[in-house]
Amino acid sequence: MAVTIKTKHGEIEISTNTVATIVGGAASDIYGIVGMASKNQLRDGMNTILNREDFSRGIVIHQEDGKLAVDVYIIVGYGIKISEVAKNLKEKVKYNLETMLGTPAGTVNVYVQGIKVLDDIE
């Protein structure tokens, strides 16, 4: 499935993998996010952190009323305020989609699939 953007010059189709890479890149920049998680944990393994090539397995993209709706599945570091991480991720994803694709982002849903205890650095 591709995301279709309508402009005055015609239509642009962007693959969902491309959009997933943009969203995954935004998620990897947010403090507190350890990595992306799979939306299907039974198949892919519990608390498995996805590589950059596999971001599309942890992101669901669909269009609603001409806007993009994005579901992002993440793993957060232990001791990090989850609500703040989710808020920052939503803002960053919306900003990236609007600036890079030129299309308004509708809803961004964040699903925390796990918490990882980070090693102490001393």
PDB file of C-alpha atoms in Angstrom:
ATOM      1  CA  MET A   1       0.000   0.000   0.000  1.00  0.00           C
ATOM      2  CA  ALA A   2       1.218   3.498  -0.768  1.00  0.00           C
ATOM      3  CA  VAL A   3       0.396   6.880   0.685  1.00  0.00           C
ATOM      4  CA  THR A   4      -1.178   9.180  -1.910  1.00  0.00           C
ATOM      5  CA  ILE A   5      -0.634  12.921  -1.723  1.00  0.00           C
ATOM      6  CA  LYS A   6      -2.748  15.094  -3.999  1.00  0.00           C
ATOM      7  CA  THR A   7      -1.239  18.346  -5.275  1.00  0.00           C
ATOM      8  CA  LYS A   8      -2.344  20.886  -7.846  1.00  0.00           C
ATOM      9  CA  HIS A   9       0.028  19.215 -10.334  1.00  0.00           C
ATOM     10  CA  GLY A  10      -1.246  15.664  -9.782  1.00  0.00           C
ATOM     11  CA  GLU A  11      -0.821  12.803  -7.351  1.00  0.00           C
ATOM     12  CA  ILE A  12       2.303  11.586  -5.609  1.00  0.00           C
ATOM     13  CA  GLU A  13       2.524   8.043  -4.268  1.00  0.00           C
ATOM     14  CA  ILE A  14       4.996   7.349  -1.493  1.00  0.00           C
ATOM     15  CA  SER A  15       5.632   3.818  -0.284  1.00  0.00           C
ATOM     16  CA  THR A  16       4.762   2.987   3.300  1.00  0.00           C
ATOM     17  CA  ASN A  17       8.367   1.821   3.825  1.00  0.00           C
ATOM     18  CA  THR A  18       9.557   5.339   3.033  1.00  0.00           C
ATOM     19  CA  VAL A  19       7.095   6.857   5.492  1.00  0.00           C
ATOM     20  CA  ALA A  20       8.085   4.225   8.075  1.00  0.00           C
ATOM     21  CA  THR A  21      11.743   5.213   7.660  1.00  0.00           C
ATOM     22  CA  ILE A  22      10.862   8.869   8.282  1.00  0.00           C
ATOM     23  CA  VAL A  23       8.820   7.974  11.378  1.00  0.00           C
ATOM     24  CA  GLY A  24      11.447   5.519  12.657  1.00  0.00           C
ATOM     25  CA  GLY A  25      14.169   8.117  12.205  1.00  0.00           C
ATOM     26  CA  ALA A  26      12.140  10.564  14.268  1.00  0.00           C
ATOM     27  CA  ALA A  27      11.669   7.935  16.979  1.00  0.00           C
ATOM     28  CA  SER A  28      15.375   7.122  17.144  1.00  0.00           C
ATOM     29  CA  ASP A  29      16.142  10.819  17.831  1.00  0.00           C
ATOM     30  CA  ILE A  30      13.909  11.009  20.918  1.00  0.00           C
ATOM     31  CA  TYR A  31      15.577  10.748  24.320  1.00  0.00           C
ATOM     32  CA  GLY A  32      14.217   7.807  26.296  1.00  0.00           C
ATOM     33  CA  ILE A  33      13.353   5.558  23.352  1.00  0.00           C
ATOM     34  CA  VAL A  34      15.596   2.504  23.363  1.00  0.00           C
ATOM     35  CA  GLY A  35      14.308   1.268  20.009  1.00  0.00           C
ATOM     36  CA  MET A  36      11.387   0.294  17.848  1.00  0.00           C
ATOM     37  CA  ALA A  37       9.318  -2.777  18.710  1.00  0.00           C
ATOM     38  CA  SER A  38       7.341  -5.053  16.442  1.00  0.00           C
ATOM     39  CA  LYS A  39       3.581  -4.599  16.283  1.00  0.00           C
ATOM     40  CA  ASN A  40       3.278  -8.399  16.220  1.00  0.00           C
ATOM     41  CA  GLN A  41       5.295  -9.519  19.226  1.00  0.00           C
ATOM     42  CA  LEU A  42       4.133 -13.119  19.165  1.00  0.00           C
ATOM     43  CA  ARG A  43       5.618 -13.654  15.713  1.00  0.00           C
ATOM     44  CA  ASP A  44       8.725 -11.504  16.058  1.00  0.00           C
ATOM     45  CA  GLY A  45       9.580 -12.089  19.726  1.00  0.00           C
ATOM     46  CA  MET A  46       8.887 -10.197  22.909  1.00  0.00           C
ATOM     47  CA  ASN A  47      10.899  -7.000  23.461  1.00  0.00           C
ATOM     48  CA  THR A  48      12.898  -7.490  20.268  1.00  0.00           C
ATOM     49  CA  ILE A  49      14.437  -4.188  19.204  1.00  0.00           C
ATOM     50  CA  LEU A  50      14.107  -3.681  15.454  1.00  0.00           C
ATOM     51  CA  ASN A  51      16.967  -2.647  13.199  1.00  0.00           C
ATOM     52  CA  ARG A  52      16.693   0.402  10.947  1.00  0.00           C
ATOM     53  CA  GLU A  53      15.830  -1.882   8.002  1.00  0.00           C
ATOM     54  CA  ASP A  54      12.885  -3.342   9.932  1.00  0.00           C
ATOM     55  CA  PHE A  55      11.185  -0.105  11.068  1.00  0.00           C
ATOM     56  CA  SER A  56       8.151  -0.905   8.903  1.00  0.00           C
ATOM     57  CA  ARG A  57       7.356  -3.878  11.183  1.00  0.00           C
ATOM     58  CA  GLY A  58       6.924  -1.494  14.119  1.00  0.00           C
ATOM     59  CA  ILE A  59       4.940   1.212  12.364  1.00  0.00           C
ATOM     60  CA  VAL A  60       1.426   1.098  10.910  1.00  0.00           C
ATOM     61  CA  ILE A  61       0.447   3.820   8.432  1.00  0.00           C
ATOM     62  CA  HIS A  62      -2.977   4.527   6.962  1.00  0.00           C
ATOM     63  CA  GLN A  63      -4.772   7.514   5.496  1.00  0.00           C
ATOM     64  CA  GLU A  64      -7.902   9.000   7.036  1.00  0.00           C
ATOM     65  CA  ASP A  65      -9.645  11.960   5.375  1.00  0.00           C
ATOM     66  CA  GLY A  66      -6.523  12.979   3.448  1.00  0.00           C
ATOM     67  CA  LYS A  67      -4.320  12.917   6.546  1.00  0.00           C
ATOM     68  CA  LEU A  68      -1.832  10.305   7.667  1.00  0.00           C
ATOM     69  CA  ALA A  69      -2.589   8.238  10.747  1.00  0.00           C
ATOM     70  CA  VAL A  70       0.476   6.596  12.269  1.00  0.00           C
ATOM     71  CA  ASP A  71       0.790   3.909  14.948  1.00  0.00           C
ATOM     72  CA  VAL A  72       4.295   3.659  16.439  1.00  0.00           C
ATOM     73  CA  TYR A  73       5.419   0.734  18.616  1.00  0.00           C
ATOM     74  CA  ILE A  74       8.397   1.521  20.867  1.00  0.00           C
ATOM     75  CA  ILE A  75      10.505   0.280  23.763  1.00  0.00           C
ATOM     76  CA  VAL A  76      11.314   2.864  26.449  1.00  0.00           C
ATOM     77  CA  GLY A  77      14.214   3.006  28.893  1.00  0.00           C
ATOM     78  CA  TYR A  78      13.519   2.207  32.542  1.00  0.00           C
ATOM     79  CA  GLY A  79      13.025   5.286  34.717  1.00  0.00           C
ATOM     80  CA  ILE A  80      12.054   7.555  31.834  1.00  0.00           C
ATOM     81  CA  LYS A  81       8.727   9.403  32.014  1.00  0.00           C
ATOM     82  CA  ILE A  82       6.644   7.591  29.386  1.00  0.00           C
ATOM     83  CA  SER A  83       4.087  10.364  28.908  1.00  0.00           C
ATOM     84  CA  GLU A  84       6.853  12.868  28.081  1.00  0.00           C
ATOM     85  CA  VAL A  85       8.520  10.467  25.644  1.00  0.00           C
ATOM     86  CA  ALA A  86       5.181   9.853  23.888  1.00  0.00           C
ATOM     87  CA  LYS A  87       4.446  13.597  23.681  1.00  0.00           C
ATOM     88  CA  ASN A  88       7.891  14.343  22.224  1.00  0.00           C
ATOM     89  CA  LEU A  89       7.551  11.496  19.726  1.00  0.00           C
ATOM     90  CA  LYS A  90       4.144  12.684  18.546  1.00  0.00           C
ATOM     91  CA  GLU A  91       5.410  16.219  17.999  1.00  0.00           C
ATOM     92  CA  LYS A  92       8.548  15.071  16.154  1.00  0.00           C
ATOM     93  CA  VAL A  93       6.645  12.653  13.898  1.00  0.00           C
ATOM     94  CA  LYS A  94       4.056  15.290  12.967  1.00  0.00           C
ATOM     95  CA  TYR A  95       6.766  17.845  12.255  1.00  0.00           C
ATOM     96  CA  ASN A  96       8.823  15.436  10.110  1.00  0.00           C
ATOM     97  CA  LEU A  97       5.823  14.289   8.083  1.00  0.00           C
ATOM     98  CA  GLU A  98       4.663  17.833   7.421  1.00  0.00           C
ATOM     99  CA  THR A  99       8.106  19.134   6.460  1.00  0.00           C
ATOM    100  CA  MET A 100       9.421  16.140   4.510  1.00  0.00           C
ATOM    101  CA  LEU A 101       6.223  15.011   2.782  1.00  0.00           C
ATOM    102  CA  GLY A 102       4.233  18.218   2.767  1.00  0.00           C
ATOM    103  CA  THR A 103       1.141  16.464   4.007  1.00  0.00           C
ATOM    104  CA  PRO A 104      -0.646  17.109   7.297  1.00  0.00           C
ATOM    105  CA  ALA A 105      -0.294  14.423   9.909  1.00  0.00           C
ATOM    106  CA  GLY A 106      -3.541  13.388  11.536  1.00  0.00           C
ATOM    107  CA  THR A 107      -3.205  11.137  14.535  1.00  0.00           C
ATOM    108  CA  VAL A 108      -0.012   9.666  15.923  1.00  0.00           C
ATOM    109  CA  ASN A 109      -0.651   6.792  18.328  1.00  0.00           C
ATOM    110  CA  VAL A 110       2.229   5.587  20.503  1.00  0.00           C
ATOM    111  CA  TYR A 111       2.227   2.040  21.887  1.00  0.00           C
ATOM    112  CA  VAL A 112       4.861   1.195  24.485  1.00  0.00           C
ATOM    113  CA  GLN A 113       5.597  -2.497  23.960  1.00  0.00           C
ATOM    114  CA  GLY A 114       8.193  -2.809  26.697  1.00  0.00           C
ATOM    115  CA  ILE A 115      10.648  -1.222  29.082  1.00  0.00           C
ATOM    116  CA  LYS A 116      14.344  -1.969  28.990  1.00  0.00           C
ATOM    117  CA  VAL A 117      16.681  -1.513  31.927  1.00  0.00           C
ATOM    118  CA  LEU A 118      19.657   0.447  30.697  1.00  0.00           C
ATOM    119  CA  ASP A 119      23.156  -0.393  31.882  1.00  0.00           C
ATOM    120  CA  ASP A 120      24.623   2.169  34.274  1.00  0.00           C
ATOM    121  CA  ILE A 121      27.576   4.060  32.863  1.00  0.00           C
ATOM    122  CA  GLU A 122      30.186   4.758  35.513  1.00  0.00           C
TER     123      GLU A 122
END
